Amino acid sequence: METHIWDVRAFKDNLHQYPYINDIKDTVIKGGLVAIPTETVYGLGANAKDEVAVKKIYEAKGRPSDNPLIVHVHHRKQLDKFVEHIDERVSKLMEAYWPGPISFILPLKSGYLCETVTGGLNSIAVRMPSHKIGRALLQVIDEPIAAPSANLSGRPSPTTFDHVFHDLNHKIDGIVNGDQSEEGLESTVLDCTQFPFRIARPGSVTKEMIEKVLPESVQDIHFTENEKPIAPGMKYKHYSPDTPLTIIENLNHKIDNNEKWKDTAFIFPESMKSLLPESAQFISLCKNAQDIKTANHNLYSILHSIDRSSDIQRAFIFGFEKKDQSEAIMNRMLKAAGNEIIKGDTL
Ligand code: TXA
Ligand code: MG
């Protein structure tokens, strides 16, 4: 299949003037798959009412069919058709953080969306992206758009056009090129089907940010091995680069310079560069250990780049201290590293 490329970067502020805007719209309306930029990661979009189109998302990604998709809207009114009701408390959170990087799991009103979107569940995850191009596309198409991250299942999520192209060229109808995603990590997924709410996937809208709007509204959860995860997606292998990756915690001394580091990348804050061996390859994660926003933005791009570099055989990455703001990045890093963590003093 030929994958169309729509480079809309020059039309960021006036997408309706892009000459091929109707081609993008028609492709989606006719049941095609189009990757679209959002502020978190690129999404692989299809009309959420079209069973055949939604099934193609699962095929293109190689995604297990019991893992439900997030439905994207440009206006809250759209939710009336497929959400049973929106509680006052959820409404407050939507006012505070939409459009933006948080998805809400809400009770489903059945009959409007196709069944495959929810994987047979009676709830539905919804999000209104803030990305200028992404949001304008949703307005133009004006249908609820089911969109998981636009990567092959089990690979790091895509934050640039190149990442999407690499994973999905020839597998989907088109890709909208809209620059690098600012946030860089997938949205927070908040399960609002019971109170207190539960964070099914941490993201850049943190527990503290949610509780600033609604005090004591988020239940702390600790999964045990046997417990069923709230987001079905959390049980699958995720975000894994092919290059072996290990997290380093508490590095307080200079690592000896040694030829053995020649094929190794250290993905660290710039402020810690002097502690790393000169023979290794340094990759900048962010400015310093407090600069979590930049690290979120860069993480997936770096994971993609280490796999494409033939002279990197393994990588070590800086582990952030546990706090509200670092929860999302540590969640993704732990998955990418298959939970491999070592202490700095062992090096
Ligand atoms: O930032 C994002 O959320 C991106 C962009 C494209 O919007 N999308 C994204 O979608 O990350 P995806 O499909 O890769 O992740 C959706 C997560 C999965 O872990 C899925 O299991 C969970 O949300 N999820 C979706 N619907 C659910 C539901 N009804 N109940 C529980 N979990 C749900
Ligand atoms: Mg994903």
Short mmCIF file of C-alpha atoms and ligand atoms in Angstrom, two decimals:
data_model
loop_
_atom_site.label_atom_id
_atom_site.label_comp_id
_atom_site.label_asym_id
_atom_site.label_seq_id
_atom_site.Cartn_x
_atom_site.Cartn_y
_atom_site.Cartn_z
CA MET A 1 0.00 0.00 0.00
CA GLU A 2 1.23 3.49 -0.77
CA THR A 3 1.36 5.71 2.29
CA HIS A 4 0.58 9.37 1.51
CA ILE A 5 2.66 11.96 3.28
CA TRP A 6 0.97 15.23 4.10
CA ASP A 7 3.50 17.77 5.30
CA VAL A 8 1.34 20.42 6.97
CA ARG A 9 4.05 22.07 9.08
CA ALA A 10 3.82 25.38 7.24
CA PHE A 11 0.05 25.48 7.92
CA LYS A 12 0.23 25.07 11.68
CA ASP A 13 -1.90 28.15 12.38
CA ASN A 14 -4.30 27.87 9.44
CA LEU A 15 -4.71 24.21 8.60
CA HIS A 16 -7.91 24.79 6.60
CA GLN A 17 -5.74 26.55 3.98
CA TYR A 18 -3.63 23.45 3.43
CA PRO A 19 -4.40 22.51 -0.20
CA TYR A 20 -4.86 18.76 0.50
CA ILE A 21 -6.89 19.06 3.69
CA ASN A 22 -9.90 17.42 2.07
CA ASP A 23 -7.80 14.45 0.99
CA ILE A 24 -6.93 13.83 4.63
CA LYS A 25 -10.56 14.16 5.67
CA ASP A 26 -11.84 11.90 2.87
CA THR A 27 -9.26 9.24 3.64
CA VAL A 28 -10.51 9.00 7.23
CA ILE A 29 -14.20 9.26 6.35
CA LYS A 30 -13.83 6.46 3.80
CA GLY A 31 -12.34 4.16 6.43
CA GLY A 32 -8.61 4.76 5.99
CA LEU A 33 -5.88 4.91 8.63
CA VAL A 34 -4.07 8.21 9.05
CA ALA A 35 -1.32 8.97 11.58
CA ILE A 36 -1.79 12.38 13.16
CA PRO A 37 0.42 14.48 15.42
CA THR A 38 -0.66 15.23 19.00
CA GLU A 39 1.17 16.95 21.86
CA THR A 40 1.87 13.60 23.58
CA VAL A 41 2.81 11.21 20.75
CA TYR A 42 1.59 10.60 17.19
CA GLY A 43 -1.69 8.69 17.05
CA LEU A 44 -2.86 6.20 14.42
CA GLY A 45 -6.34 7.51 13.71
CA ALA A 46 -9.48 5.95 12.26
CA ASN A 47 -13.19 6.73 12.42
CA ALA A 48 -14.30 5.26 15.78
CA LYS A 49 -17.74 4.41 14.32
CA ASP A 50 -16.29 2.27 11.53
CA GLU A 51 -15.71 -1.34 12.59
CA VAL A 52 -13.66 -2.26 9.53
CA ALA A 53 -11.39 0.78 9.89
CA VAL A 54 -10.83 0.20 13.59
CA LYS A 55 -9.97 -3.46 12.97
CA LYS A 56 -7.31 -2.27 10.53
CA ILE A 57 -5.65 -0.29 13.34
CA TYR A 58 -5.11 -3.51 15.29
CA GLU A 59 -3.75 -5.25 12.19
CA ALA A 60 -1.36 -2.45 11.22
CA LYS A 61 0.08 -2.22 14.75
CA GLY A 62 0.01 -5.95 15.51
CA ARG A 63 -1.98 -5.01 18.62
CA PRO A 64 -3.87 -7.58 20.75
CA SER A 65 -7.61 -7.06 20.19
CA ASP A 66 -8.52 -6.97 23.90
CA ASN A 67 -6.57 -3.73 24.33
CA PRO A 68 -9.06 -0.86 23.89
CA LEU A 69 -8.35 2.43 22.13
CA ILE A 70 -8.63 6.07 23.22
CA VAL A 71 -11.25 8.08 21.32
CA HIS A 72 -10.25 11.65 20.43
CA VAL A 73 -12.63 14.59 20.17
CA HIS A 74 -12.32 18.32 19.44
CA HIS A 75 -15.45 19.32 21.38
CA ARG A 76 -17.10 18.05 24.57
CA LYS A 77 -20.51 17.95 22.86
CA GLN A 78 -19.30 14.98 20.81
CA LEU A 79 -19.17 12.89 24.00
CA ASP A 80 -22.96 13.04 24.49
CA LYS A 81 -23.40 10.38 21.81
CA PHE A 82 -21.23 7.71 23.40
CA VAL A 83 -20.62 8.59 27.05
CA GLU A 84 -23.36 7.61 29.52
CA HIS A 85 -22.83 10.63 31.77
CA ILE A 86 -20.16 13.05 32.88
CA ASP A 87 -19.97 13.50 36.61
CA GLU A 88 -19.41 17.04 38.08
CA ARG A 89 -15.97 16.02 39.29
CA VAL A 90 -14.88 14.76 35.89
CA SER A 91 -16.23 17.93 34.35
CA LYS A 92 -14.02 20.01 36.67
CA LEU A 93 -10.96 18.06 35.59
CA MET A 94 -11.88 18.48 31.93
CA GLU A 95 -12.18 22.22 32.45
CA ALA A 96 -8.76 22.31 34.10
CA TYR A 97 -6.78 20.05 31.76
CA TRP A 98 -8.56 19.83 28.40
CA PRO A 99 -7.51 20.24 25.72
CA GLY A 100 -4.40 18.44 26.94
CA PRO A 101 -2.50 15.28 27.84
CA ILE A 102 -5.09 13.45 29.97
CA SER A 103 -7.59 10.74 28.95
CA PHE A 104 -10.64 9.91 31.06
CA ILE A 105 -12.19 6.44 31.24
CA LEU A 106 -15.94 6.99 31.43
CA PRO A 107 -19.08 4.80 31.32
CA LEU A 108 -19.90 3.90 27.72
CA LYS A 109 -23.25 4.60 26.08
CA SER A 110 -23.41 1.69 23.66
CA GLY A 111 -24.63 1.66 20.07
CA TYR A 112 -22.79 4.64 18.58
CA LEU A 113 -19.12 3.64 18.40
CA CYS A 114 -18.11 0.32 16.90
CA GLU A 115 -17.55 -2.49 19.40
CA THR A 116 -13.90 -3.11 18.60
CA VAL A 117 -12.87 0.32 19.94
CA THR A 118 -13.62 -0.70 23.52
CA GLY A 119 -12.47 -4.32 23.24
CA GLY A 120 -15.89 -5.35 24.61
CA LEU A 121 -15.63 -3.22 27.80
CA ASN A 122 -18.54 -1.06 29.00
CA SER A 123 -16.27 1.94 29.46
CA ILE A 124 -14.53 4.25 27.00
CA ALA A 125 -11.31 6.30 27.20
CA VAL A 126 -11.62 9.82 25.74
CA ARG A 127 -9.16 12.65 25.11
CA MET A 128 -9.16 16.13 23.59
CA PRO A 129 -5.63 16.90 22.34
CA SER A 130 -4.23 20.44 22.51
CA HIS A 131 -1.83 20.09 19.56
CA LYS A 132 -2.72 22.82 17.04
CA ILE A 133 -2.60 20.58 13.98
CA GLY A 134 -4.03 17.52 15.71
CA ARG A 135 -6.96 19.48 17.08
CA ALA A 136 -7.62 21.25 13.77
CA LEU A 137 -7.67 17.87 12.00
CA LEU A 138 -10.23 16.57 14.49
CA GLN A 139 -12.34 19.66 13.79
CA VAL A 140 -12.15 19.20 10.02
CA ILE A 141 -12.93 15.47 10.16
CA ASP A 142 -15.58 16.05 12.85
CA GLU A 143 -15.99 12.41 13.81
CA PRO A 144 -14.77 10.68 16.98
CA ILE A 145 -11.31 9.37 16.13
CA ALA A 146 -9.93 6.18 17.69
CA ALA A 147 -6.16 6.53 17.94
CA PRO A 148 -3.56 4.47 19.73
CA SER A 149 0.07 5.51 19.51
CA ALA A 150 1.24 5.19 15.87
CA ASN A 151 3.95 2.59 16.47
CA LEU A 152 4.17 -1.17 16.03
CA SER A 153 2.96 -2.86 19.21
CA GLY A 154 5.82 -3.28 21.70
CA ARG A 155 8.03 -0.56 20.15
CA PRO A 156 8.66 2.89 21.68
CA SER A 157 5.85 5.35 20.91
CA PRO A 158 6.48 7.77 18.02
CA THR A 159 7.15 11.43 18.76
CA THR A 160 8.23 12.44 15.23
CA PHE A 161 7.09 11.88 11.66
CA ASP A 162 10.24 9.77 11.07
CA HIS A 163 9.35 7.36 13.87
CA VAL A 164 5.89 6.78 12.38
CA PHE A 165 7.30 6.40 8.88
CA HIS A 166 9.86 3.87 10.08
CA ASP A 167 7.23 1.63 11.76
CA LEU A 168 4.18 2.06 9.50
CA ASN A 169 5.18 3.10 5.96
CA HIS A 170 3.26 0.87 3.48
CA LYS A 171 0.94 -0.33 6.26
CA ILE A 172 -1.37 2.71 6.55
CA ASP A 173 -3.04 5.20 4.20
CA GLY A 174 -1.26 8.33 5.29
CA ILE A 175 0.88 10.24 7.76
CA VAL A 176 0.42 13.90 8.66
CA ASN A 177 3.81 15.45 9.37
CA GLY A 178 3.37 18.03 12.13
CA ASP A 179 6.74 18.31 13.85
CA GLN A 180 7.94 16.70 17.06
CA SER A 181 5.38 16.16 19.86
CA GLU A 182 6.09 18.66 22.66
CA GLU A 183 5.20 16.45 25.64
CA GLY A 184 6.78 13.24 24.39
CA LEU A 185 5.02 10.71 26.68
CA GLU A 186 1.51 9.30 26.25
CA SER A 187 -1.38 10.93 28.12
CA THR A 188 -2.28 10.24 31.73
CA VAL A 189 -5.16 7.72 31.73
CA LEU A 190 -7.55 8.34 34.63
CA ASP A 191 -10.19 5.72 35.38
CA CYS A 192 -13.29 7.68 36.42
CA THR A 193 -15.72 4.75 36.46
CA GLN A 194 -15.47 4.65 40.26
CA PHE A 195 -14.57 7.10 43.02
CA PRO A 196 -11.86 7.72 44.15
CA PHE A 197 -10.47 7.77 40.62
CA ARG A 198 -7.50 5.63 39.69
CA ILE A 199 -4.51 6.43 37.52
CA ALA A 200 -4.39 3.61 34.98
CA ARG A 201 -1.32 5.09 33.26
CA PRO A 202 0.77 7.98 34.68
CA GLY A 203 1.45 10.92 32.37
CA SER A 204 2.37 14.58 32.55
CA VAL A 205 -0.91 15.50 34.27
CA THR A 206 0.21 14.11 37.63
CA LYS A 207 -1.63 12.90 40.73
CA GLU A 208 -0.77 16.18 42.48
CA MET A 209 -2.15 18.19 39.57
CA ILE A 210 -5.40 16.20 39.63
CA GLU A 211 -5.68 16.62 43.41
CA LYS A 212 -5.09 20.33 43.14
CA VAL A 213 -8.45 20.49 41.33
CA LEU A 214 -10.16 17.72 43.33
CA PRO A 215 -8.51 17.02 46.71
CA GLU A 216 -8.22 13.36 47.71
CA SER A 217 -9.78 12.13 44.50
CA VAL A 218 -7.07 9.70 43.40
CA GLN A 219 -6.67 6.28 44.93
CA ASP A 220 -3.12 5.04 45.41
CA ILE A 221 -2.77 1.66 43.78
CA HIS A 222 -0.11 -0.95 44.07
CA PHE A 223 -0.40 -3.82 41.66
CA THR A 224 0.45 -7.29 42.79
CA GLU A 225 1.50 -9.90 40.23
CA ASN A 226 -1.95 -11.47 40.02
CA GLU A 227 -4.09 -8.39 40.04
CA LYS A 228 -5.76 -7.43 36.79
CA PRO A 229 -4.37 -4.12 35.51
CA ILE A 230 -6.94 -1.34 35.04
CA ALA A 231 -5.69 -0.46 31.58
CA PRO A 232 -5.51 -3.73 29.63
CA GLY A 233 -2.54 -2.25 27.76
CA MET A 234 -0.43 -2.23 30.91
CA LYS A 235 -0.12 -6.03 30.89
CA TYR A 236 1.66 -6.18 27.54
CA LYS A 237 5.37 -5.77 26.90
CA HIS A 238 5.91 -2.15 26.00
CA TYR A 239 8.30 0.53 24.89
CA SER A 240 11.26 -1.81 24.44
CA PRO A 241 14.22 -0.78 22.36
CA ASP A 242 16.26 -3.65 20.85
CA THR A 243 19.41 -2.26 22.47
CA PRO A 244 19.80 -3.60 26.03
CA LEU A 245 18.99 -0.75 28.41
CA THR A 246 19.75 -0.44 32.14
CA ILE A 247 18.71 2.30 34.56
CA ILE A 248 21.41 3.73 36.83
CA GLU A 249 20.40 5.12 40.21
CA ASN A 250 22.53 7.18 42.60
CA LEU A 251 25.64 7.78 40.54
CA ASN A 252 27.88 9.89 42.77
CA HIS A 253 31.40 9.19 41.51
CA LYS A 254 33.30 9.44 38.24
CA ILE A 255 33.19 6.16 36.27
CA ASP A 256 36.69 5.05 35.18
CA ASN A 257 37.53 5.73 31.60
CA ASN A 258 38.08 2.38 29.95
CA GLU A 259 37.98 0.90 26.44
CA LYS A 260 35.12 -1.39 27.49
CA TRP A 261 32.69 1.55 27.28
CA LYS A 262 33.38 2.09 23.58
CA ASP A 263 30.04 0.64 22.37
CA THR A 264 28.05 1.96 25.32
CA ALA A 265 25.78 5.00 25.42
CA PHE A 266 25.12 6.93 28.63
CA ILE A 267 21.81 8.78 28.45
CA PHE A 268 22.19 11.35 31.20
CA PRO A 269 21.53 14.96 32.22
CA GLU A 270 24.19 17.33 30.86
CA SER A 271 25.07 18.41 34.39
CA MET A 272 26.39 14.87 35.06
CA LYS A 273 28.55 14.51 31.96
CA SER A 274 31.79 14.93 33.93
CA LEU A 275 31.01 11.72 35.89
CA LEU A 276 30.83 9.58 32.74
CA PRO A 277 33.68 7.80 30.95
CA GLU A 278 35.03 9.81 27.97
CA SER A 279 35.35 6.63 25.87
CA ALA A 280 31.56 6.08 26.03
CA GLN A 281 28.97 7.88 23.90
CA PHE A 282 27.15 10.61 25.75
CA ILE A 283 23.49 11.30 24.90
CA SER A 284 21.87 14.30 26.52
CA LEU A 285 18.60 13.45 28.27
CA CYS A 286 17.97 16.94 29.73
CA LYS A 287 19.81 19.78 31.49
CA ASN A 288 19.89 18.46 35.05
CA ALA A 289 18.18 16.02 37.44
CA GLN A 290 15.25 18.44 37.94
CA ASP A 291 14.59 18.96 34.24
CA ILE A 292 11.98 16.22 33.87
CA LYS A 293 9.96 18.05 31.22
CA THR A 294 12.86 17.97 28.74
CA ALA A 295 13.57 14.33 29.60
CA ASN A 296 9.90 13.43 28.84
CA HIS A 297 10.17 15.26 25.53
CA ASN A 298 13.39 13.44 24.54
CA LEU A 299 12.98 9.92 25.92
CA TYR A 300 11.31 8.09 23.01
CA SER A 301 13.37 9.90 20.41
CA ILE A 302 16.52 8.72 22.17
CA LEU A 303 15.23 5.14 22.43
CA HIS A 304 14.55 5.17 18.69
CA SER A 305 18.01 6.62 17.96
CA ILE A 306 20.00 4.07 19.96
CA ASP A 307 18.39 1.27 17.97
CA ARG A 308 19.33 2.92 14.71
CA SER A 309 22.95 3.58 15.67
CA SER A 310 25.16 0.66 14.68
CA ASP A 311 27.90 1.61 17.14
CA ILE A 312 25.75 1.44 20.26
CA GLN A 313 25.54 -2.09 21.67
CA ARG A 314 24.12 -1.22 25.08
CA ALA A 315 22.89 1.80 26.98
CA PHE A 316 22.64 3.12 30.52
CA ILE A 317 20.05 5.70 31.40
CA PHE A 318 19.75 8.06 34.34
CA GLY A 319 17.01 7.10 36.83
CA PHE A 320 15.14 10.06 38.33
CA GLU A 321 14.41 10.30 42.02
CA LYS A 322 10.90 9.09 42.90
CA LYS A 323 8.45 12.00 43.02
CA ASP A 324 5.10 13.08 41.61
CA GLN A 325 6.59 14.64 38.48
CA SER A 326 8.93 11.75 37.65
CA GLU A 327 6.30 9.01 37.91
CA ALA A 328 5.43 8.95 34.21
CA ILE A 329 8.98 8.89 32.87
CA MET A 330 10.10 6.25 35.38
CA ASN A 331 7.09 4.12 34.46
CA ARG A 332 8.14 4.20 30.76
CA MET A 333 11.85 3.79 31.52
CA LEU A 334 11.27 0.75 33.72
CA LYS A 335 9.32 -0.89 30.92
CA ALA A 336 11.92 0.00 28.32
CA ALA A 337 14.63 -1.41 30.57
CA GLY A 338 12.64 -4.55 31.46
CA ASN A 339 13.03 -3.40 35.11
CA GLU A 340 16.87 -3.56 34.97
CA ILE A 341 18.18 -1.13 37.58
CA ILE A 342 21.67 -0.90 39.05
CA LYS A 343 23.24 1.37 41.65
CA GLY A 344 25.89 3.83 40.48
CA ASP A 345 28.49 2.51 42.94
CA THR A 346 28.59 -0.87 41.17
CA LEU A 347 30.20 0.76 38.11
O1 TXA B 1 -1.29 10.23 24.50
C1 TXA B 1 -2.01 9.29 24.20
O2 TXA B 1 -2.85 8.81 24.98
C2 TXA B 1 -1.86 8.70 22.78
C3 TXA B 1 -2.27 9.76 21.78
C4 TXA B 1 -2.27 9.28 20.38
O3 TXA B 1 -3.50 10.32 22.15
N1 TXA B 1 -2.61 7.49 22.65
C5 TXA B 1 -2.24 6.33 23.27
O4 TXA B 1 -3.08 5.26 23.02
O5 TXA B 1 -1.27 6.23 23.98
P1 TXA B 1 -2.70 3.74 23.34
O6 TXA B 1 -3.76 2.95 22.69
O7 TXA B 1 -1.31 3.45 22.90
O8 TXA B 1 -2.88 3.61 24.88
C6 TXA B 1 -4.18 3.60 25.45
C7 TXA B 1 -4.13 3.03 26.85
C8 TXA B 1 -3.89 1.53 26.83
O9 TXA B 1 -3.04 1.19 27.94
C9 TXA B 1 -5.30 0.98 27.03
O10 TXA B 1 -5.28 -0.31 27.63
C10 TXA B 1 -5.95 2.03 27.93
O11 TXA B 1 -5.41 3.26 27.49
N2 TXA B 1 -7.42 2.07 27.77
C11 TXA B 1 -8.11 2.51 26.70
N3 TXA B 1 -9.45 2.37 26.90
C12 TXA B 1 -9.61 1.83 28.12
C13 TXA B 1 -10.73 1.43 28.92
N4 TXA B 1 -11.99 1.57 28.50
N5 TXA B 1 -10.48 0.91 30.14
C14 TXA B 1 -9.23 0.77 30.59
N6 TXA B 1 -8.13 1.13 29.89
C15 TXA B 1 -8.31 1.64 28.69
MG MG B 2 0.74 2.73 22.73
#
